[in-house]
Amino acid sequence: MATSPTDRRQARAVRLGPRSLTALALVSAVGVAGFGWPFLAPPGSRIGAHAQDAPWLFAGLLVLLVAVVAAAISESGLGPKAVAMLGVLAATGAALRPIGAGTAGIEPMFFLMVLSGRVLGPGFGFVLGSVTMFASALLTGGVGPWLPFQMLAMGWFAMGAGLLPGPDRLRGRTELAMLAGYGFLAAFAYGTVMNMAGWPFMSALASNVAFDPHAPLAANLARFVAYCVATSLGWDLGRALVTVVLTLVLGPAVLRALRRATRRAAFETPVTFEPPRQ
């Protein structure tokens, strides 16, 4: 049976312009500073004295920068059809997140972010991850100073899937194994990054593993590792295993659906309106 040109066409990722890439690099750089300042500041720095102000300062700045990135990408890289796809996937991810909230890291939204970033590209993945986390926070009442950090971390999570090799050639079991492996490692990375957002502000609760602004880098790294093992290792493992299982079981069907929708949408084709016939 002959195939139509639409069926033969490759599903292409949403491309970003130079301005969008610059904005994305800027917000990522600020995010690295926001997450990693305990390791970037020298021992005894005055930054540690204002640690309690950092969540609010970085939260406000990150919200603004994420908004700038979303606006720039929408202006230069996302047409109406891609925006509609973004809304559908973000709503789906936001609806999936509360399913296992509070239960051993059962978070099914992560596998959808991996597959969506893989098909639609790193730029789309970053915006999707950020918007999905924002929508899910509104849905679950999880709005707070930690939200911008969650948005940025989830944006990186989905963006990384779009940067994996072989988007046009790799298919089948090899691709699924790669995506499952990425999801496993990235689930731990997400948990570790989010730990960095809260770890410096818990000295009164756990002095043995808390951030010490006067300690050298090696000592604080050891404290941070101990903090991760004691507080989030089990949760991160649950998230990673759920992501792997869902990717292997549902991945083939979801990838086919995403690629079919992307081909038919033809995001890079401008939308035109023909005048009505007389």
PDB file of C-alpha atoms in Angstrom:
ATOM      1  CA  MET A   1       0.000   0.000   0.000  1.00  0.00           C
ATOM      2  CA  ALA A   2       1.399   3.395  -0.943  1.00  0.00           C
ATOM      3  CA  THR A   3       2.154   5.889   1.784  1.00  0.00           C
ATOM      4  CA  SER A   4       1.182   9.521   1.616  1.00  0.00           C
ATOM      5  CA  PRO A   5       3.756  12.325   1.796  1.00  0.00           C
ATOM      6  CA  THR A   6       2.427  13.163   5.261  1.00  0.00           C
ATOM      7  CA  ASP A   7       3.176   9.662   6.527  1.00  0.00           C
ATOM      8  CA  ARG A   8       6.670   9.659   5.025  1.00  0.00           C
ATOM      9  CA  ARG A   9       7.607  13.035   6.473  1.00  0.00           C
ATOM     10  CA  GLN A  10       9.824  12.970   9.558  1.00  0.00           C
ATOM     11  CA  ALA A  11       8.510  14.417  12.812  1.00  0.00           C
ATOM     12  CA  ARG A  12      10.694  17.481  13.310  1.00  0.00           C
ATOM     13  CA  ALA A  13      11.427  19.106  16.631  1.00  0.00           C
ATOM     14  CA  VAL A  14      10.398  22.693  17.252  1.00  0.00           C
ATOM     15  CA  ARG A  15      13.366  24.904  16.425  1.00  0.00           C
ATOM     16  CA  LEU A  16      14.445  27.942  18.406  1.00  0.00           C
ATOM     17  CA  GLY A  17      15.874  31.213  17.178  1.00  0.00           C
ATOM     18  CA  PRO A  18      19.006  32.952  18.471  1.00  0.00           C
ATOM     19  CA  ARG A  19      17.053  35.189  20.852  1.00  0.00           C
ATOM     20  CA  SER A  20      15.265  32.227  22.411  1.00  0.00           C
ATOM     21  CA  LEU A  21      18.510  30.302  22.806  1.00  0.00           C
ATOM     22  CA  THR A  22      20.133  33.333  24.446  1.00  0.00           C
ATOM     23  CA  ALA A  23      17.246  33.702  26.879  1.00  0.00           C
ATOM     24  CA  LEU A  24      17.342  29.988  27.632  1.00  0.00           C
ATOM     25  CA  ALA A  25      21.075  30.142  28.346  1.00  0.00           C
ATOM     26  CA  LEU A  26      20.539  33.177  30.597  1.00  0.00           C
ATOM     27  CA  VAL A  27      17.827  31.591  32.721  1.00  0.00           C
ATOM     28  CA  SER A  28      19.884  28.402  33.006  1.00  0.00           C
ATOM     29  CA  ALA A  29      22.919  30.366  34.174  1.00  0.00           C
ATOM     30  CA  VAL A  30      20.866  32.164  36.811  1.00  0.00           C
ATOM     31  CA  GLY A  31      19.378  28.819  37.817  1.00  0.00           C
ATOM     32  CA  VAL A  32      22.829  27.300  38.304  1.00  0.00           C
ATOM     33  CA  ALA A  33      23.689  30.228  40.582  1.00  0.00           C
ATOM     34  CA  GLY A  34      20.379  29.881  42.413  1.00  0.00           C
ATOM     35  CA  PHE A  35      20.848  26.173  43.081  1.00  0.00           C
ATOM     36  CA  GLY A  36      24.590  26.012  43.547  1.00  0.00           C
ATOM     37  CA  TRP A  37      25.448  29.155  45.497  1.00  0.00           C
ATOM     38  CA  PRO A  38      26.435  27.164  48.643  1.00  0.00           C
ATOM     39  CA  PHE A  39      29.210  25.524  46.615  1.00  0.00           C
ATOM     40  CA  LEU A  40      30.116  28.605  44.586  1.00  0.00           C
ATOM     41  CA  ALA A  41      30.501  31.054  47.473  1.00  0.00           C
ATOM     42  CA  PRO A  42      33.877  30.968  49.305  1.00  0.00           C
ATOM     43  CA  PRO A  43      33.893  29.878  52.987  1.00  0.00           C
ATOM     44  CA  GLY A  44      32.901  32.689  55.296  1.00  0.00           C
ATOM     45  CA  SER A  45      31.315  34.698  52.480  1.00  0.00           C
ATOM     46  CA  ARG A  46      28.701  37.288  53.425  1.00  0.00           C
ATOM     47  CA  ILE A  47      26.305  35.480  51.084  1.00  0.00           C
ATOM     48  CA  GLY A  48      25.770  32.869  53.781  1.00  0.00           C
ATOM     49  CA  ALA A  49      24.643  35.558  56.211  1.00  0.00           C
ATOM     50  CA  HIS A  50      21.719  36.353  53.901  1.00  0.00           C
ATOM     51  CA  ALA A  51      20.864  32.735  53.132  1.00  0.00           C
ATOM     52  CA  GLN A  52      17.333  33.052  54.481  1.00  0.00           C
ATOM     53  CA  ASP A  53      16.581  35.743  51.890  1.00  0.00           C
ATOM     54  CA  ALA A  54      17.841  33.678  48.969  1.00  0.00           C
ATOM     55  CA  PRO A  55      14.687  31.636  48.259  1.00  0.00           C
ATOM     56  CA  TRP A  56      12.560  34.734  47.795  1.00  0.00           C
ATOM     57  CA  LEU A  57      15.155  36.656  45.815  1.00  0.00           C
ATOM     58  CA  PHE A  58      15.951  33.791  43.478  1.00  0.00           C
ATOM     59  CA  ALA A  59      12.299  32.761  43.256  1.00  0.00           C
ATOM     60  CA  GLY A  60      11.226  36.193  42.029  1.00  0.00           C
ATOM     61  CA  LEU A  61      14.107  36.387  39.574  1.00  0.00           C
ATOM     62  CA  LEU A  62      13.572  32.884  38.241  1.00  0.00           C
ATOM     63  CA  VAL A  63       9.860  33.484  37.708  1.00  0.00           C
ATOM     64  CA  LEU A  64      10.662  36.540  35.629  1.00  0.00           C
ATOM     65  CA  LEU A  65      13.350  34.765  33.620  1.00  0.00           C
ATOM     66  CA  VAL A  66      11.210  31.702  32.962  1.00  0.00           C
ATOM     67  CA  ALA A  67       8.466  34.024  31.770  1.00  0.00           C
ATOM     68  CA  VAL A  68      10.938  35.767  29.458  1.00  0.00           C
ATOM     69  CA  VAL A  69      12.073  32.429  28.022  1.00  0.00           C
ATOM     70  CA  ALA A  70       8.504  31.249  27.478  1.00  0.00           C
ATOM     71  CA  ALA A  71       7.553  34.523  25.792  1.00  0.00           C
ATOM     72  CA  ALA A  72      10.630  34.568  23.556  1.00  0.00           C
ATOM     73  CA  ILE A  73      10.161  30.946  22.496  1.00  0.00           C
ATOM     74  CA  SER A  74       6.472  31.518  21.810  1.00  0.00           C
ATOM     75  CA  GLU A  75       7.295  34.554  19.695  1.00  0.00           C
ATOM     76  CA  SER A  76      10.060  33.041  17.605  1.00  0.00           C
ATOM     77  CA  GLY A  77       9.645  29.284  17.662  1.00  0.00           C
ATOM     78  CA  LEU A  78       6.149  28.208  18.652  1.00  0.00           C
ATOM     79  CA  GLY A  79       3.244  28.783  16.297  1.00  0.00           C
ATOM     80  CA  PRO A  80      -0.436  28.316  17.163  1.00  0.00           C
ATOM     81  CA  LYS A  81      -0.331  24.557  16.570  1.00  0.00           C
ATOM     82  CA  ALA A  82       2.729  24.087  18.771  1.00  0.00           C
ATOM     83  CA  VAL A  83       1.141  26.206  21.506  1.00  0.00           C
ATOM     84  CA  ALA A  84      -1.931  23.970  21.357  1.00  0.00           C
ATOM     85  CA  MET A  85       0.302  20.897  21.668  1.00  0.00           C
ATOM     86  CA  LEU A  86       2.075  22.537  24.609  1.00  0.00           C
ATOM     87  CA  GLY A  87      -1.245  23.138  26.352  1.00  0.00           C
ATOM     88  CA  VAL A  88      -2.440  19.564  25.874  1.00  0.00           C
ATOM     89  CA  LEU A  89       0.798  17.991  27.111  1.00  0.00           C
ATOM     90  CA  ALA A  90       1.133  20.396  30.043  1.00  0.00           C
ATOM     91  CA  ALA A  91      -2.441  19.693  31.130  1.00  0.00           C
ATOM     92  CA  THR A  92      -1.840  15.953  30.850  1.00  0.00           C
ATOM     93  CA  GLY A  93       1.363  16.147  32.869  1.00  0.00           C
ATOM     94  CA  ALA A  94      -0.281  18.332  35.511  1.00  0.00           C
ATOM     95  CA  ALA A  95      -3.125  15.822  35.821  1.00  0.00           C
ATOM     96  CA  LEU A  96      -0.693  12.903  36.162  1.00  0.00           C
ATOM     97  CA  ARG A  97       1.378  14.428  38.948  1.00  0.00           C
ATOM     98  CA  PRO A  98      -1.196  14.200  41.794  1.00  0.00           C
ATOM     99  CA  ILE A  99      -1.829  10.483  41.111  1.00  0.00           C
ATOM    100  CA  GLY A 100       1.038   9.338  43.294  1.00  0.00           C
ATOM    101  CA  ALA A 101       1.793  12.513  45.224  1.00  0.00           C
ATOM    102  CA  GLY A 102       3.182  11.681  48.653  1.00  0.00           C
ATOM    103  CA  THR A 103       3.618   7.969  47.903  1.00  0.00           C
ATOM    104  CA  ALA A 104       7.217   6.737  47.632  1.00  0.00           C
ATOM    105  CA  GLY A 105       8.110   8.896  44.645  1.00  0.00           C
ATOM    106  CA  ILE A 106       5.360   7.543  42.358  1.00  0.00           C
ATOM    107  CA  GLU A 107       5.295  10.424  39.883  1.00  0.00           C
ATOM    108  CA  PRO A 108       4.077   9.289  36.428  1.00  0.00           C
ATOM    109  CA  MET A 109       4.451  12.711  34.834  1.00  0.00           C
ATOM    110  CA  PHE A 110       8.214  12.267  34.487  1.00  0.00           C
ATOM    111  CA  PHE A 111       8.014   9.662  31.721  1.00  0.00           C
ATOM    112  CA  LEU A 112       5.759  11.970  29.677  1.00  0.00           C
ATOM    113  CA  MET A 113       8.291  14.793  29.988  1.00  0.00           C
ATOM    114  CA  VAL A 114      11.053  12.465  28.738  1.00  0.00           C
ATOM    115  CA  LEU A 115       9.099  11.284  25.694  1.00  0.00           C
ATOM    116  CA  SER A 116       7.801  14.766  24.833  1.00  0.00           C
ATOM    117  CA  GLY A 117      11.255  16.308  25.021  1.00  0.00           C
ATOM    118  CA  ARG A 118      12.610  13.499  22.862  1.00  0.00           C
ATOM    119  CA  VAL A 119      10.091  14.056  20.056  1.00  0.00           C
ATOM    120  CA  LEU A 120       9.583  17.817  20.198  1.00  0.00           C
ATOM    121  CA  GLY A 121      13.117  18.947  20.971  1.00  0.00           C
ATOM    122  CA  PRO A 122      15.060  20.544  23.827  1.00  0.00           C
ATOM    123  CA  GLY A 123      13.551  24.033  23.576  1.00  0.00           C
ATOM    124  CA  PHE A 124       9.993  22.777  23.567  1.00  0.00           C
ATOM    125  CA  GLY A 125      10.911  20.353  26.336  1.00  0.00           C
ATOM    126  CA  PHE A 126      12.217  23.148  28.563  1.00  0.00           C
ATOM    127  CA  VAL A 127       9.058  25.216  28.161  1.00  0.00           C
ATOM    128  CA  LEU A 128       6.839  22.145  28.588  1.00  0.00           C
ATOM    129  CA  GLY A 129       8.587  21.074  31.791  1.00  0.00           C
ATOM    130  CA  SER A 130       8.325  24.562  33.293  1.00  0.00           C
ATOM    131  CA  VAL A 131       4.690  25.101  32.311  1.00  0.00           C
ATOM    132  CA  THR A 132       3.667  21.620  33.460  1.00  0.00           C
ATOM    133  CA  MET A 133       5.204  22.113  36.899  1.00  0.00           C
ATOM    134  CA  PHE A 134       3.525  25.508  37.221  1.00  0.00           C
ATOM    135  CA  ALA A 135       0.140  24.079  36.225  1.00  0.00           C
ATOM    136  CA  SER A 136       0.492  21.129  38.571  1.00  0.00           C
ATOM    137  CA  ALA A 137       1.383  23.464  41.450  1.00  0.00           C
ATOM    138  CA  LEU A 138      -1.828  25.409  40.858  1.00  0.00           C
ATOM    139  CA  LEU A 139      -3.767  22.153  40.700  1.00  0.00           C
ATOM    140  CA  THR A 140      -2.319  20.705  43.910  1.00  0.00           C
ATOM    141  CA  GLY A 141      -1.877  23.908  45.888  1.00  0.00           C
ATOM    142  CA  GLY A 142       1.902  23.545  45.839  1.00  0.00           C
ATOM    143  CA  VAL A 143       2.673  27.224  45.186  1.00  0.00           C
ATOM    144  CA  GLY A 144       5.551  28.578  47.243  1.00  0.00           C
ATOM    145  CA  PRO A 145       9.128  29.868  47.050  1.00  0.00           C
ATOM    146  CA  TRP A 146      10.233  26.422  45.859  1.00  0.00           C
ATOM    147  CA  LEU A 147       8.044  26.536  42.719  1.00  0.00           C
ATOM    148  CA  PRO A 148      10.477  28.421  40.420  1.00  0.00           C
ATOM    149  CA  PHE A 149      13.188  25.922  41.325  1.00  0.00           C
ATOM    150  CA  GLN A 150      10.842  23.046  40.459  1.00  0.00           C
ATOM    151  CA  MET A 151       9.932  24.702  37.167  1.00  0.00           C
ATOM    152  CA  LEU A 152      13.563  25.178  36.206  1.00  0.00           C
ATOM    153  CA  ALA A 153      14.617  21.671  37.271  1.00  0.00           C
ATOM    154  CA  MET A 154      11.751  20.067  35.337  1.00  0.00           C
ATOM    155  CA  GLY A 155      12.581  22.239  32.326  1.00  0.00           C
ATOM    156  CA  TRP A 156      16.157  20.933  32.389  1.00  0.00           C
ATOM    157  CA  PHE A 157      14.850  17.376  32.832  1.00  0.00           C
ATOM    158  CA  ALA A 158      12.697  17.554  29.675  1.00  0.00           C
ATOM    159  CA  MET A 159      15.287  19.569  27.741  1.00  0.00           C
ATOM    160  CA  GLY A 160      17.910  16.888  28.349  1.00  0.00           C
ATOM    161  CA  ALA A 161      15.707  14.285  26.675  1.00  0.00           C
ATOM    162  CA  GLY A 162      15.625  16.463  23.570  1.00  0.00           C
ATOM    163  CA  LEU A 163      19.422  16.567  23.487  1.00  0.00           C
ATOM    164  CA  LEU A 164      19.829  12.779  23.364  1.00  0.00           C
ATOM    165  CA  PRO A 165      21.467  11.432  20.161  1.00  0.00           C
ATOM    166  CA  GLY A 166      19.730  10.006  17.113  1.00  0.00           C
ATOM    167  CA  PRO A 167      16.356  11.800  17.139  1.00  0.00           C
ATOM    168  CA  ASP A 168      15.766  11.071  13.423  1.00  0.00           C
ATOM    169  CA  ARG A 169      17.396   7.635  13.142  1.00  0.00           C
ATOM    170  CA  LEU A 170      17.231   5.777  16.432  1.00  0.00           C
ATOM    171  CA  ARG A 171      14.043   3.758  16.881  1.00  0.00           C
ATOM    172  CA  GLY A 172      12.723   0.614  18.524  1.00  0.00           C
ATOM    173  CA  ARG A 173      14.165  -1.119  21.565  1.00  0.00           C
ATOM    174  CA  THR A 174      17.456   0.772  21.438  1.00  0.00           C
ATOM    175  CA  GLU A 175      15.700   4.102  21.670  1.00  0.00           C
ATOM    176  CA  LEU A 176      13.449   2.886  24.472  1.00  0.00           C
ATOM    177  CA  ALA A 177      16.438   1.581  26.427  1.00  0.00           C
ATOM    178  CA  MET A 178      18.208   4.917  26.008  1.00  0.00           C
ATOM    179  CA  LEU A 179      15.137   6.885  27.131  1.00  0.00           C
ATOM    180  CA  ALA A 180      14.579   4.576  30.101  1.00  0.00           C
ATOM    181  CA  GLY A 181      18.220   4.923  31.140  1.00  0.00           C
ATOM    182  CA  TYR A 182      18.040   8.696  30.796  1.00  0.00           C
ATOM    183  CA  GLY A 183      14.813   8.815  32.796  1.00  0.00           C
ATOM    184  CA  PHE A 184      16.374   6.733  35.566  1.00  0.00           C
ATOM    185  CA  LEU A 185      19.436   8.966  35.908  1.00  0.00           C
ATOM    186  CA  ALA A 186      17.558  12.221  35.394  1.00  0.00           C
ATOM    187  CA  ALA A 187      15.018  11.312  38.082  1.00  0.00           C
ATOM    188  CA  PHE A 188      17.886  11.128  40.587  1.00  0.00           C
ATOM    189  CA  ALA A 189      19.369  14.322  39.158  1.00  0.00           C
ATOM    190  CA  TYR A 190      16.059  16.133  39.592  1.00  0.00           C
ATOM    191  CA  GLY A 191      15.831  15.054  43.220  1.00  0.00           C
ATOM    192  CA  THR A 192      19.442  16.047  43.869  1.00  0.00           C
ATOM    193  CA  VAL A 193      18.980  19.474  42.316  1.00  0.00           C
ATOM    194  CA  MET A 194      15.823  20.085  44.330  1.00  0.00           C
ATOM    195  CA  ASN A 195      17.681  19.057  47.476  1.00  0.00           C
ATOM    196  CA  MET A 196      20.169  21.826  46.758  1.00  0.00           C
ATOM    197  CA  ALA A 197      17.315  24.351  46.826  1.00  0.00           C
ATOM    198  CA  GLY A 198      16.341  23.517  50.408  1.00  0.00           C
ATOM    199  CA  TRP A 199      19.439  22.058  51.997  1.00  0.00           C
ATOM    200  CA  PRO A 200      21.169  25.358  52.959  1.00  0.00           C
ATOM    201  CA  PHE A 201      18.161  26.477  55.042  1.00  0.00           C
ATOM    202  CA  MET A 202      17.737  23.573  57.461  1.00  0.00           C
ATOM    203  CA  SER A 203      20.624  24.074  59.883  1.00  0.00           C
ATOM    204  CA  ALA A 204      18.317  24.234  62.876  1.00  0.00           C
ATOM    205  CA  LEU A 205      16.818  20.844  62.040  1.00  0.00           C
ATOM    206  CA  ALA A 206      19.845  18.675  61.221  1.00  0.00           C
ATOM    207  CA  SER A 207      23.158  20.242  62.152  1.00  0.00           C
ATOM    208  CA  ASN A 208      25.233  17.201  61.226  1.00  0.00           C
ATOM    209  CA  VAL A 209      24.219  17.282  57.555  1.00  0.00           C
ATOM    210  CA  ALA A 210      23.284  20.959  57.139  1.00  0.00           C
ATOM    211  CA  PHE A 211      25.146  23.541  55.128  1.00  0.00           C
ATOM    212  CA  ASP A 212      27.950  25.233  57.042  1.00  0.00           C
ATOM    213  CA  PRO A 213      28.879  28.607  55.487  1.00  0.00           C
ATOM    214  CA  HIS A 214      32.276  28.509  57.223  1.00  0.00           C
ATOM    215  CA  ALA A 215      33.239  24.969  56.144  1.00  0.00           C
ATOM    216  CA  PRO A 216      35.380  24.224  53.070  1.00  0.00           C
ATOM    217  CA  LEU A 217      33.866  22.904  49.855  1.00  0.00           C
ATOM    218  CA  ALA A 218      34.785  19.248  50.486  1.00  0.00           C
ATOM    219  CA  ALA A 219      33.122  19.259  53.902  1.00  0.00           C
ATOM    220  CA  ASN A 220      29.924  20.770  52.568  1.00  0.00           C
ATOM    221  CA  LEU A 221      29.860  18.267  49.706  1.00  0.00           C
ATOM    222  CA  ALA A 222      30.088  15.433  52.218  1.00  0.00           C
ATOM    223  CA  ARG A 223      27.299  16.971  54.269  1.00  0.00           C
ATOM    224  CA  PHE A 224      25.133  17.352  51.180  1.00  0.00           C
ATOM    225  CA  VAL A 225      25.639  13.718  50.115  1.00  0.00           C
ATOM    226  CA  ALA A 226      24.708  12.572  53.619  1.00  0.00           C
ATOM    227  CA  TYR A 227      21.627  14.794  53.509  1.00  0.00           C
ATOM    228  CA  CYS A 228      20.500  13.311  50.165  1.00  0.00           C
ATOM    229  CA  VAL A 229      20.979   9.745  51.367  1.00  0.00           C
ATOM    230  CA  ALA A 230      19.123  10.395  54.608  1.00  0.00           C
ATOM    231  CA  THR A 231      16.177  12.339  53.220  1.00  0.00           C
ATOM    232  CA  SER A 232      15.438  11.614  49.562  1.00  0.00           C
ATOM    233  CA  LEU A 233      17.210   8.499  48.296  1.00  0.00           C
ATOM    234  CA  GLY A 234      14.152   6.273  48.664  1.00  0.00           C
ATOM    235  CA  TRP A 235      11.877   8.855  47.051  1.00  0.00           C
ATOM    236  CA  ASP A 236      14.246   9.381  44.126  1.00  0.00           C
ATOM    237  CA  LEU A 237      14.584   5.634  43.598  1.00  0.00           C
ATOM    238  CA  GLY A 238      10.810   5.264  43.452  1.00  0.00           C
ATOM    239  CA  ARG A 239      10.553   8.084  40.921  1.00  0.00           C
ATOM    240  CA  ALA A 240      13.327   6.571  38.800  1.00  0.00           C
ATOM    241  CA  LEU A 241      11.811   3.080  38.769  1.00  0.00           C
ATOM    242  CA  VAL A 242       8.329   4.355  37.900  1.00  0.00           C
ATOM    243  CA  THR A 243       9.799   6.401  35.051  1.00  0.00           C
ATOM    244  CA  VAL A 244      11.660   3.374  33.676  1.00  0.00           C
ATOM    245  CA  VAL A 245       8.634   1.058  33.875  1.00  0.00           C
ATOM    246  CA  LEU A 246       6.246   3.527  32.236  1.00  0.00           C
ATOM    247  CA  THR A 247       8.773   4.360  29.527  1.00  0.00           C
ATOM    248  CA  LEU A 248       9.261   0.707  28.615  1.00  0.00           C
ATOM    249  CA  VAL A 249       5.561  -0.214  28.818  1.00  0.00           C
ATOM    250  CA  LEU A 250       3.853   2.872  27.388  1.00  0.00           C
ATOM    251  CA  GLY A 251       6.759   4.421  25.526  1.00  0.00           C
ATOM    252  CA  PRO A 252       6.197   2.836  22.083  1.00  0.00           C
ATOM    253  CA  ALA A 253       2.550   3.924  21.912  1.00  0.00           C
ATOM    254  CA  VAL A 254       3.206   7.421  23.277  1.00  0.00           C
ATOM    255  CA  LEU A 255       6.175   8.000  20.948  1.00  0.00           C
ATOM    256  CA  ARG A 256       4.111   6.945  17.932  1.00  0.00           C
ATOM    257  CA  ALA A 257       1.271   9.240  18.954  1.00  0.00           C
ATOM    258  CA  LEU A 258       3.568  12.205  19.542  1.00  0.00           C
ATOM    259  CA  ARG A 259       5.406  11.716  16.258  1.00  0.00           C
ATOM    260  CA  ARG A 260       2.173  11.286  14.310  1.00  0.00           C
ATOM    261  CA  ALA A 261       0.729  14.448  15.848  1.00  0.00           C
ATOM    262  CA  THR A 262       3.957  16.347  15.153  1.00  0.00           C
ATOM    263  CA  ARG A 263       4.012  15.267  11.495  1.00  0.00           C
ATOM    264  CA  ARG A 264       0.404  16.204  10.936  1.00  0.00           C
ATOM    265  CA  ALA A 265       0.762  19.521  12.753  1.00  0.00           C
ATOM    266  CA  ALA A 266       3.821  20.487  10.656  1.00  0.00           C
ATOM    267  CA  PHE A 267       4.871  23.096  13.221  1.00  0.00           C
ATOM    268  CA  GLU A 268       7.340  24.791  10.897  1.00  0.00           C
ATOM    269  CA  THR A 269       4.689  25.395   8.232  1.00  0.00           C
ATOM    270  CA  PRO A 270       3.127  28.822   8.717  1.00  0.00           C
ATOM    271  CA  VAL A 271      -0.620  28.973   9.215  1.00  0.00           C
ATOM    272  CA  THR A 272      -2.358  30.750   6.329  1.00  0.00           C
ATOM    273  CA  PHE A 273      -5.991  31.653   5.827  1.00  0.00           C
ATOM    274  CA  GLU A 274      -7.449  31.552   2.339  1.00  0.00           C
ATOM    275  CA  PRO A 275     -10.185  34.000   1.399  1.00  0.00           C
ATOM    276  CA  PRO A 276     -13.639  32.405   1.045  1.00  0.00           C
ATOM    277  CA  ARG A 277     -14.619  31.329  -2.410  1.00  0.00           C
ATOM    278  CA  GLN A 278     -17.182  33.397  -4.222  1.00  0.00           C
TER     279      GLN A 278
END
